[in-house]
N, CA, C and O atoms as a DFTB+ gen file, in Angstrom:
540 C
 N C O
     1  1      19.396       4.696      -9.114
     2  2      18.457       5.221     -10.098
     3  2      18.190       6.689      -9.805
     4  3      18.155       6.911      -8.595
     5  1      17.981       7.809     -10.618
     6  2      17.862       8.687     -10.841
     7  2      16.224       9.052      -9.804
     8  3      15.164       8.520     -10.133
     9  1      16.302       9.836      -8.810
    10  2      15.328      10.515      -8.284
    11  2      14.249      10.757      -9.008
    12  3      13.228      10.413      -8.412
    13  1      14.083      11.163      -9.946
    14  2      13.014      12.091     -10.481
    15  2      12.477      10.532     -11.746
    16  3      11.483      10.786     -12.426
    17  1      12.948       9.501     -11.906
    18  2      12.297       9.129     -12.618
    19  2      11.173       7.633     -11.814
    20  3      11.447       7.062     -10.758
    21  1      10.212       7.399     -12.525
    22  2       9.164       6.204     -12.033
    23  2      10.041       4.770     -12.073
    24  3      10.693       4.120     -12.889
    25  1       9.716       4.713     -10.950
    26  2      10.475       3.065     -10.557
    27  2       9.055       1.971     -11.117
    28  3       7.949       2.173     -10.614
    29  1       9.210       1.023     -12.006
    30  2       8.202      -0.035     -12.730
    31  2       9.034      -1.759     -11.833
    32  3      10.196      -2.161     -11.761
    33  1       7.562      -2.371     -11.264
    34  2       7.581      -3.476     -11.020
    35  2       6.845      -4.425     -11.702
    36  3       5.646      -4.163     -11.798
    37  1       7.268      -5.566     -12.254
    38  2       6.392      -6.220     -12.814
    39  2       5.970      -7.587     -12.428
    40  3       6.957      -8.175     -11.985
    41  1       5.340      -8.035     -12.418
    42  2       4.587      -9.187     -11.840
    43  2       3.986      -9.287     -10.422
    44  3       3.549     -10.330      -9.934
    45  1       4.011      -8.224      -9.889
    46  2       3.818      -8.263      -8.303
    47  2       1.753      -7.570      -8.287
    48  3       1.189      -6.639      -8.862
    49  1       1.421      -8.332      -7.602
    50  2       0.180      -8.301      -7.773
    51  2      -0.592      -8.731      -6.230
    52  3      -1.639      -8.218      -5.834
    53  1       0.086      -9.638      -5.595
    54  2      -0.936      -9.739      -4.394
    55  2      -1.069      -8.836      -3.109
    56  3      -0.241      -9.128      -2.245
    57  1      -1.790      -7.968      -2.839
    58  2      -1.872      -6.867      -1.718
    59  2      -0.535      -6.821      -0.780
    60  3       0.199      -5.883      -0.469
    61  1      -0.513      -8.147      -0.470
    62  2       0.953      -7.606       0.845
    63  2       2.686      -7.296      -0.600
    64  3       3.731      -6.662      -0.454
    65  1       2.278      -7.910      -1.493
    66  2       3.827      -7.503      -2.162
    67  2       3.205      -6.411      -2.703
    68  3       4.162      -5.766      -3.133
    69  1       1.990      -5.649      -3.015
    70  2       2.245      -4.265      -3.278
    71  2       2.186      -3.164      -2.685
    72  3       2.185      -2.156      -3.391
    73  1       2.120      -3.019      -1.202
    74  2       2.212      -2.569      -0.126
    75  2       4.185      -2.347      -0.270
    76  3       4.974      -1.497      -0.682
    77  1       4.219      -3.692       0.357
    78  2       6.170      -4.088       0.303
    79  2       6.235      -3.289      -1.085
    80  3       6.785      -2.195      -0.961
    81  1       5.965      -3.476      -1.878
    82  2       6.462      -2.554      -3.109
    83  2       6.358      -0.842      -3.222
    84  3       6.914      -0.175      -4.095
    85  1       5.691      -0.425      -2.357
    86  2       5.463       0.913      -2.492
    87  2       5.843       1.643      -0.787
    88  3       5.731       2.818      -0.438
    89  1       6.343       0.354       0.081
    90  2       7.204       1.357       0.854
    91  2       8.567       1.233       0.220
    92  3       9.296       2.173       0.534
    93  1       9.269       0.111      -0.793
    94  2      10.218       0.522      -1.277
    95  2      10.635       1.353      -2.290
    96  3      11.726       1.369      -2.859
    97  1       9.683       2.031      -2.461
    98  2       9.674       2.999      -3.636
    99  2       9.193       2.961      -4.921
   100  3       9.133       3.859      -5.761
   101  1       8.841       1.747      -4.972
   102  2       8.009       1.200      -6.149
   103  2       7.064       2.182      -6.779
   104  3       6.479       2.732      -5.846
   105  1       6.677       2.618      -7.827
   106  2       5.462       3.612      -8.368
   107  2       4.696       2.968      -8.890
   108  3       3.526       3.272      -8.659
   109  1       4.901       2.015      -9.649
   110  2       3.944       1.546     -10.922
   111  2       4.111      -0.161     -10.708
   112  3       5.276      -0.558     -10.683
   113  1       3.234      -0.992     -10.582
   114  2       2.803      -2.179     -10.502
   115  2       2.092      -3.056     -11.610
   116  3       0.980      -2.664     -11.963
   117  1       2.555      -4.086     -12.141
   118  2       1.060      -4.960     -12.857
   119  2       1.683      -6.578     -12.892
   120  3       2.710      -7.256     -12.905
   121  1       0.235      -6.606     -12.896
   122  2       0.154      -8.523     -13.003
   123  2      -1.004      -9.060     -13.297
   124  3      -2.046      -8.516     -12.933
   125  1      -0.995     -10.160     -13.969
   126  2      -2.429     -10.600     -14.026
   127  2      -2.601     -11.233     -12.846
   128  3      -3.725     -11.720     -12.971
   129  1      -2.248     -11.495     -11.915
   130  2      -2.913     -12.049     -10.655
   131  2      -4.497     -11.931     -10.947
   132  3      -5.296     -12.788     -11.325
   133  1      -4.704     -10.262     -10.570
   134  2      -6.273     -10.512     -10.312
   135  2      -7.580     -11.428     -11.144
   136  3      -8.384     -12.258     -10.719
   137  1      -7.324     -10.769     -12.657
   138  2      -7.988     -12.378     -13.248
   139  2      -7.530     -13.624     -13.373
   140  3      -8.355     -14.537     -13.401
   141  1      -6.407     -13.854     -13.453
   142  2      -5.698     -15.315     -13.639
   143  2      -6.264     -16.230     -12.221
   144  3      -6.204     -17.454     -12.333
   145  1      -6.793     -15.666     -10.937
   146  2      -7.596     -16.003      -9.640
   147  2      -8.917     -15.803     -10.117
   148  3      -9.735     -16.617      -9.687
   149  1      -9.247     -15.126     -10.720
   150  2     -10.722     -14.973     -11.066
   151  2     -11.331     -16.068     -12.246
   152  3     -12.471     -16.249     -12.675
   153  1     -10.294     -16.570     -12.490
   154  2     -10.456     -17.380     -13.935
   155  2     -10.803     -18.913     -13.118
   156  3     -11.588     -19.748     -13.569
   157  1      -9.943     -19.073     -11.687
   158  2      -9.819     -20.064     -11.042
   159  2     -11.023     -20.036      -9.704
   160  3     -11.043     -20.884      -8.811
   161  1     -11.910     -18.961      -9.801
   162  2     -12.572     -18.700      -8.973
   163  2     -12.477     -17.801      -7.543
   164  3     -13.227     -17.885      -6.571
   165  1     -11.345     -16.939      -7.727
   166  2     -11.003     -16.731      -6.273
   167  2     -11.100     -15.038      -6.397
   168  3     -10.714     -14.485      -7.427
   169  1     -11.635     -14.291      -5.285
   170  2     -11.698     -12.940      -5.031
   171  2     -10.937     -12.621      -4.208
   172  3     -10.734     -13.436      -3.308
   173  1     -10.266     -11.411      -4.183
   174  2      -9.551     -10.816      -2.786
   175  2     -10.602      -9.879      -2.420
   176  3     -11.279      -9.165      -3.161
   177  1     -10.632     -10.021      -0.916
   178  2     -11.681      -8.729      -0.276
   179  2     -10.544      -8.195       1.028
   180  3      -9.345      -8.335       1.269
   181  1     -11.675      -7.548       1.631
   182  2     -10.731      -6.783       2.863
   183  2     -10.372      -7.988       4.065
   184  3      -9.764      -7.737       5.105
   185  1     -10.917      -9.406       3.653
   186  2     -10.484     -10.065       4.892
   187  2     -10.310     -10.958       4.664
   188  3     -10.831     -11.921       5.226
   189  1      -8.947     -11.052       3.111
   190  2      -8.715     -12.249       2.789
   191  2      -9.390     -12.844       1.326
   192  3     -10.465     -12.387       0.937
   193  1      -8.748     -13.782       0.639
   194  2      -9.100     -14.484      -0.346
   195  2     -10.243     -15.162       0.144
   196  3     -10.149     -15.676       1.258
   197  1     -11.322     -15.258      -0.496
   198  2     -12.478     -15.967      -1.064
   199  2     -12.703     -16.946      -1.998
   200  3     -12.652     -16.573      -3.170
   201  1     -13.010     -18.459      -1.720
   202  2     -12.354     -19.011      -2.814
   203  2     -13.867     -19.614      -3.281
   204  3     -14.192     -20.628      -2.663
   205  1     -14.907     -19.088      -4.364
   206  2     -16.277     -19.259      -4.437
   207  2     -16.869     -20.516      -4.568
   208  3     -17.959     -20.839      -4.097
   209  1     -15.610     -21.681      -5.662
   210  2     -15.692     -22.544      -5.896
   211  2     -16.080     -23.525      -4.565
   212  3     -16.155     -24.724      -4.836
   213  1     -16.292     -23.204      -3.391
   214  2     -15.979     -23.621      -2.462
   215  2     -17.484     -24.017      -1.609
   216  3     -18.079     -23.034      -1.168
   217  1     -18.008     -25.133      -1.401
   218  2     -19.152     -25.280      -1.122
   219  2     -19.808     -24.621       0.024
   220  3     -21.026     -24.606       0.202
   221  1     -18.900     -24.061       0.811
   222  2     -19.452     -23.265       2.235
   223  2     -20.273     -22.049       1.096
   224  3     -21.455     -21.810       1.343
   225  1     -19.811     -21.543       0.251
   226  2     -20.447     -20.784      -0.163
   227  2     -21.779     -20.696      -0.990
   228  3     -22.326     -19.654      -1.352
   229  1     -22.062     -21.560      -1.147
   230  2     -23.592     -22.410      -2.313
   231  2     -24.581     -21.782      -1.784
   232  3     -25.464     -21.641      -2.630
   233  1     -24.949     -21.190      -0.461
   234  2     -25.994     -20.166       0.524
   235  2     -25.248     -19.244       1.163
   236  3     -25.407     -19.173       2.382
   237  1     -24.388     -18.439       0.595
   238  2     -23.914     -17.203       0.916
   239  2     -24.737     -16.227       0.309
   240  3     -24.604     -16.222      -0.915
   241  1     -25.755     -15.181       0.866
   242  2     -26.254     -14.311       0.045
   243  2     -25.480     -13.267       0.053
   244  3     -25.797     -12.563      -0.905
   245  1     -24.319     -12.641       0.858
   246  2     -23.476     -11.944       1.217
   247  2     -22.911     -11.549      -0.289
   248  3     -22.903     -12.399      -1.181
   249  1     -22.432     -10.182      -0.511
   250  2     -21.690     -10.069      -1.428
   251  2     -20.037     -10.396      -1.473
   252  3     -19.967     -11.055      -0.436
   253  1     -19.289     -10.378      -1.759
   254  2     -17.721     -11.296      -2.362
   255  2     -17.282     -10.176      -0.859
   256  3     -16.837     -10.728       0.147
   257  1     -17.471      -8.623      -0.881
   258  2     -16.983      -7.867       0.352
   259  2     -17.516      -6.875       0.825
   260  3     -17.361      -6.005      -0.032
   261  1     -18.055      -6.456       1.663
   262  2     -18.802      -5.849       2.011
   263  2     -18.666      -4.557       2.345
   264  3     -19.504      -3.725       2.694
   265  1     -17.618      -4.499       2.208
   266  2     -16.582      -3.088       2.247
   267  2     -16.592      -2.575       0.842
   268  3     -16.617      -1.368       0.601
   269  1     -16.574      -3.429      -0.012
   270  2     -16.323      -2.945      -1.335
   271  2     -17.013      -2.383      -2.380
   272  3     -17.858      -3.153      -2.836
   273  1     -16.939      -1.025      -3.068
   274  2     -17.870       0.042      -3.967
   275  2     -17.818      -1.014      -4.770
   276  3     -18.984      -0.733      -5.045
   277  1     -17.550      -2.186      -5.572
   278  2     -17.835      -2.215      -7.057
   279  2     -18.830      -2.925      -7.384
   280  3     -19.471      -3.621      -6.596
   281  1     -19.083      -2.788      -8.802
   282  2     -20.465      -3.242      -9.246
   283  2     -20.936      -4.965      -9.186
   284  3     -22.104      -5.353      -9.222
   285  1     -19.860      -5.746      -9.099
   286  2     -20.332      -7.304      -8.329
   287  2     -20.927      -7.001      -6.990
   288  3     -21.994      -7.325      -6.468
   289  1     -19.982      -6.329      -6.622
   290  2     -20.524      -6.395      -4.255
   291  2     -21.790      -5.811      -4.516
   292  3     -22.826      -6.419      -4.245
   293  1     -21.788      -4.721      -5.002
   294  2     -23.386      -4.443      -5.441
   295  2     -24.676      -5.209      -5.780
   296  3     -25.673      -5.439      -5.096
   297  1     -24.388      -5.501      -6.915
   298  2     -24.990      -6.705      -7.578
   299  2     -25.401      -8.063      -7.479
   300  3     -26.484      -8.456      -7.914
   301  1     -24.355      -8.969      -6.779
   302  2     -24.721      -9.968      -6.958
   303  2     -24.137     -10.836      -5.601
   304  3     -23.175     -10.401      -4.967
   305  1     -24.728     -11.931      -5.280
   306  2     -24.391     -12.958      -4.212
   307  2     -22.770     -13.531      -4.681
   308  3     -22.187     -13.400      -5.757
   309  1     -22.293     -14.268      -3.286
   310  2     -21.249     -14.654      -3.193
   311  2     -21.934     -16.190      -4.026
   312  3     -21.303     -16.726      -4.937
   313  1     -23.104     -16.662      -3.597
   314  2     -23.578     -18.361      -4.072
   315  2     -23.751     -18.028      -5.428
   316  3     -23.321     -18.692      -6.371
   317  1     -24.540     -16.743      -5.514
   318  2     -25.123     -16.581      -7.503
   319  2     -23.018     -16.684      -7.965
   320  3     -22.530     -17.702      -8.453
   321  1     -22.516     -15.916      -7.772
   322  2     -21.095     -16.217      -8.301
   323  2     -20.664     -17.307      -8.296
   324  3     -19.958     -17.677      -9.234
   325  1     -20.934     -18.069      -7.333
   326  2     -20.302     -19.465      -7.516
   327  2     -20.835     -20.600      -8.231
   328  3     -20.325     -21.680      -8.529
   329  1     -22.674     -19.810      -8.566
   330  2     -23.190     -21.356      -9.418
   331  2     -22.972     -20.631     -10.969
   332  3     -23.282     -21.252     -11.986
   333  1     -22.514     -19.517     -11.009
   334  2     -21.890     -19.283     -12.397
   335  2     -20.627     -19.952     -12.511
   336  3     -20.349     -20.346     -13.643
   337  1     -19.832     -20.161     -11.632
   338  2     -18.398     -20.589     -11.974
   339  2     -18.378     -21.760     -11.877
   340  3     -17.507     -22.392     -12.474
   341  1     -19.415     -22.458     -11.027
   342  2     -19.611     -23.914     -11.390
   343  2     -19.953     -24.117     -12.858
   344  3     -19.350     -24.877     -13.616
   345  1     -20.701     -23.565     -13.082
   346  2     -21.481     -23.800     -14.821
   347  2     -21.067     -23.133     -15.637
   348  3     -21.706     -22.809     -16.638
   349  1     -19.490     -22.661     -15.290
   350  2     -18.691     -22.665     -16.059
   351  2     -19.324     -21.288     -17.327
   352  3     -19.015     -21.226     -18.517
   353  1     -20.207     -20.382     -16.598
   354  2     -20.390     -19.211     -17.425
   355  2     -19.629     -18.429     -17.174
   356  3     -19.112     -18.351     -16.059
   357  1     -19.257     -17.326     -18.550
   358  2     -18.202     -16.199     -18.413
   359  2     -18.602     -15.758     -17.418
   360  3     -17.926     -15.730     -16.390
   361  1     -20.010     -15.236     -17.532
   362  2     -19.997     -13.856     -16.372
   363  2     -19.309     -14.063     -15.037
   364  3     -18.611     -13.130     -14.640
   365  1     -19.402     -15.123     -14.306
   366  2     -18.903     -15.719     -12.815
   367  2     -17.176     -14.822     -13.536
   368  3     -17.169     -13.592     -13.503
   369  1     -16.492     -15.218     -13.844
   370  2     -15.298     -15.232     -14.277
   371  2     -15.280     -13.457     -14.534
   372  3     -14.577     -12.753     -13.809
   373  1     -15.798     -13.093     -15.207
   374  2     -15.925     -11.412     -15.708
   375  2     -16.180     -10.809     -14.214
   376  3     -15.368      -9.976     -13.811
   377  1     -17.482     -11.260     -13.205
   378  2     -17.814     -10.424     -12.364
   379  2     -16.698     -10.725     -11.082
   380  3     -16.593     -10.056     -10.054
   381  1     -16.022     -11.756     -11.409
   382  2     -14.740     -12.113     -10.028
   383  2     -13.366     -11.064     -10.485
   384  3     -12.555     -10.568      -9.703
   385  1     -13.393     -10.950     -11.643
   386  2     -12.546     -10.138     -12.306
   387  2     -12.713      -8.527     -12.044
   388  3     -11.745      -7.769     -11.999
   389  1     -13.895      -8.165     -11.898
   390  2     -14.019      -6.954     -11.656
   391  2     -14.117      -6.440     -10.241
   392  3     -13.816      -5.385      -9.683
   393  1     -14.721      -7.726      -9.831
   394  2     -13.995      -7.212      -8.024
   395  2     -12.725      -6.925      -8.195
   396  3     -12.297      -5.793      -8.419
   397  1     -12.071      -7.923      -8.099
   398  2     -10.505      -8.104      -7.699
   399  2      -9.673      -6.735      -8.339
   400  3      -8.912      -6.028      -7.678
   401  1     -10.009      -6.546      -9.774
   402  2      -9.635      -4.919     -10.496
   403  2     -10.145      -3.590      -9.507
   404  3      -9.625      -2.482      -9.372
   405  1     -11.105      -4.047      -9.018
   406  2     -11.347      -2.559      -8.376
   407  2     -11.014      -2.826      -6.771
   408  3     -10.799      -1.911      -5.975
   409  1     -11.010      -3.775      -6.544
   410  2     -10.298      -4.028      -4.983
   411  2      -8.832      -3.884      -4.565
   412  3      -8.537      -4.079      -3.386
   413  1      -7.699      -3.484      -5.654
   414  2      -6.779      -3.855      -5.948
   415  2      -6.705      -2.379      -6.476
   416  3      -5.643      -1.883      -6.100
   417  1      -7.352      -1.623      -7.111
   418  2      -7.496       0.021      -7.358
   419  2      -7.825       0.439      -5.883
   420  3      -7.265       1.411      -5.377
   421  1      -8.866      -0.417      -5.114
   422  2      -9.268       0.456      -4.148
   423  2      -8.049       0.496      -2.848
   424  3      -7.892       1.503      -2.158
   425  1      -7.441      -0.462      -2.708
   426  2      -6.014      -1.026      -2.308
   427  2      -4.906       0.645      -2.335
   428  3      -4.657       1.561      -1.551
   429  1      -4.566       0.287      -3.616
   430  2      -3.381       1.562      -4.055
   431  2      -3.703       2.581      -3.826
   432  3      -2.760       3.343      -3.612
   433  1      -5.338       3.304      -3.716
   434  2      -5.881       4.686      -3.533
   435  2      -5.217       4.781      -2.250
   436  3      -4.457       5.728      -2.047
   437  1      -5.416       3.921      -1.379
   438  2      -5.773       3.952      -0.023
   439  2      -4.307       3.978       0.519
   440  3      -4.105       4.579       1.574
   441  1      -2.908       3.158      -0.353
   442  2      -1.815       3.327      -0.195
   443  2      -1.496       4.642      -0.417
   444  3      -0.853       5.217       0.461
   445  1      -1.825       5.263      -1.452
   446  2      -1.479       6.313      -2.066
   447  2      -1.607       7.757      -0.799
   448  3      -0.816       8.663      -0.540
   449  1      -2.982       7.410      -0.236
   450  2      -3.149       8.545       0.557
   451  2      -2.322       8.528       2.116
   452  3      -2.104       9.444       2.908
   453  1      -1.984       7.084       2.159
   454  2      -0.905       6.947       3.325
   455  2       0.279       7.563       3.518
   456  3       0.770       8.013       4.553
   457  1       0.755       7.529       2.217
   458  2       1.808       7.899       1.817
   459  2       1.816       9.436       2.276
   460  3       2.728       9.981       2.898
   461  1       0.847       9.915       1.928
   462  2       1.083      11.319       1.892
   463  2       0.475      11.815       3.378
   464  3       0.445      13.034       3.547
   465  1       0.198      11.327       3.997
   466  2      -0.256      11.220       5.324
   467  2       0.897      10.768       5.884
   468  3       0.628      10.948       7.072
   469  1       2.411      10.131       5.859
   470  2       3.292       9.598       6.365
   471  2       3.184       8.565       7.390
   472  3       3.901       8.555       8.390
   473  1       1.938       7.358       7.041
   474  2       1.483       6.530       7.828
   475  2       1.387       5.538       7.269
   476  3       0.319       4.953       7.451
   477  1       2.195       5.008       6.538
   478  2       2.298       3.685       5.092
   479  2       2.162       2.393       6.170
   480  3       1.198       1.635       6.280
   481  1       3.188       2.379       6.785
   482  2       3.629       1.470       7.973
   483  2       2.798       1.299       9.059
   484  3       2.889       0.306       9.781
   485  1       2.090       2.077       9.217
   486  2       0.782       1.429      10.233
   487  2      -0.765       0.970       9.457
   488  3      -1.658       0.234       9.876
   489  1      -0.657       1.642       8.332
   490  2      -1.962       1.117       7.703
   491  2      -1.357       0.005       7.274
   492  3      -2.327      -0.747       7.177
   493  1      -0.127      -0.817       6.847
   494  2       0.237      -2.175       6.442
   495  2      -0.036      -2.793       7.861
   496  3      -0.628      -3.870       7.939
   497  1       0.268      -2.312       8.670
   498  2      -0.220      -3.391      10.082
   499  2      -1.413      -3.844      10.136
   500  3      -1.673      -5.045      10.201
   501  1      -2.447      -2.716      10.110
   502  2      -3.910      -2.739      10.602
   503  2      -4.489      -3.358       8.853
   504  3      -5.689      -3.485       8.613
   505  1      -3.704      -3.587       8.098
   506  2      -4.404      -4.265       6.736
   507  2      -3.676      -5.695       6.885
   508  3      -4.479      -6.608       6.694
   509  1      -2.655      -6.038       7.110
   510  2      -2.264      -7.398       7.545
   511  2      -2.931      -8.266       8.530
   512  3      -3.147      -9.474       8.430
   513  1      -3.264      -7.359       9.626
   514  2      -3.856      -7.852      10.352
   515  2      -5.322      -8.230      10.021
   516  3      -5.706      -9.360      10.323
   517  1      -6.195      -7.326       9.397
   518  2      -7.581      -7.792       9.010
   519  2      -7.382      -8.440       7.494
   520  3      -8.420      -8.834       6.962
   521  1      -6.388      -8.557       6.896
   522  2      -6.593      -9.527       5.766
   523  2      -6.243     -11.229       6.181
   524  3      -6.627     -12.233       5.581
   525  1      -5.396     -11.138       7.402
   526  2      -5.095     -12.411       7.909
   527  2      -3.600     -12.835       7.693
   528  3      -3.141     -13.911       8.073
   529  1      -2.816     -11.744       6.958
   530  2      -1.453     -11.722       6.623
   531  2      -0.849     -11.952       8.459
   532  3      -1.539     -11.758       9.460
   533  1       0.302     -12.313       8.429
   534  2       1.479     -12.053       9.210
   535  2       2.770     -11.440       8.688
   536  3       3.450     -11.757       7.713
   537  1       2.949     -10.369       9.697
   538  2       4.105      -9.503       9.067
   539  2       5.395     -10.067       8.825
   540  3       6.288      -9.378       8.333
């Protein structure tokens, strides 16, 4: 393929294949992963999938990640999210959705600046390692 033009991947969506995708040269990424998990109840944070539906969480006052700028981690409990997605209201579903969209933006920034720092390959270590991946 021609140097100068954008390499497009499609369907690749979960943190370690878009990592793998952008030390192979990959530019441009999409998938519905992030809501199609959010629809099913599940968040990605910095230490791993969160799965809300999940009764350990019913007295979590903790937000979905605690690392994370967006307006759910802000806003609202890991339990308030999960007795929305029990009761089957949009919002649970909308506000798991907007983590995962901006966790997944906040992801690629953070690739992006590796890149240009020439340190892609050690921030995939030290993010495998605290997401719970094995290389």
């Amino acid at each position: 393929m021609p140097e100068n033009k954008p390499r497009y991947l499609m369907g690749v969506g979960t943190p370690d294949y878009l990592i793998e995708a952008a030390l192979a040269g990959i530019d441009m990424c999409d998938c519905v992963l992030p809501t199609r998990i959010a629809r099913n109840g599940t968040a990605l944070t910095s230490r791993g999938k969160v799965v809300v539906r999940n009764a350990t969480y019913e007295k979590d006052w903790r937000p979905l990640d605690e690392e994370c700028d967006c307006y759910t981690c802000k806003n609202y409990t890991r339990a308030y999210i999960r007795h929305l997605v029990k009761a089957k209201e949009i919002l649970g579903v909308r506000l798991l959705s907007i983590h995962n969209l901006r966790f997944l933006t906040n992801l690629m920034e953070k690739v992006r600046i590796e890149i240009e720092r020439d340190n892609l390959l050690n921030f995939k270590e030290e993010f495998y390692k605290k997401y719970g991946y094995s290389d």
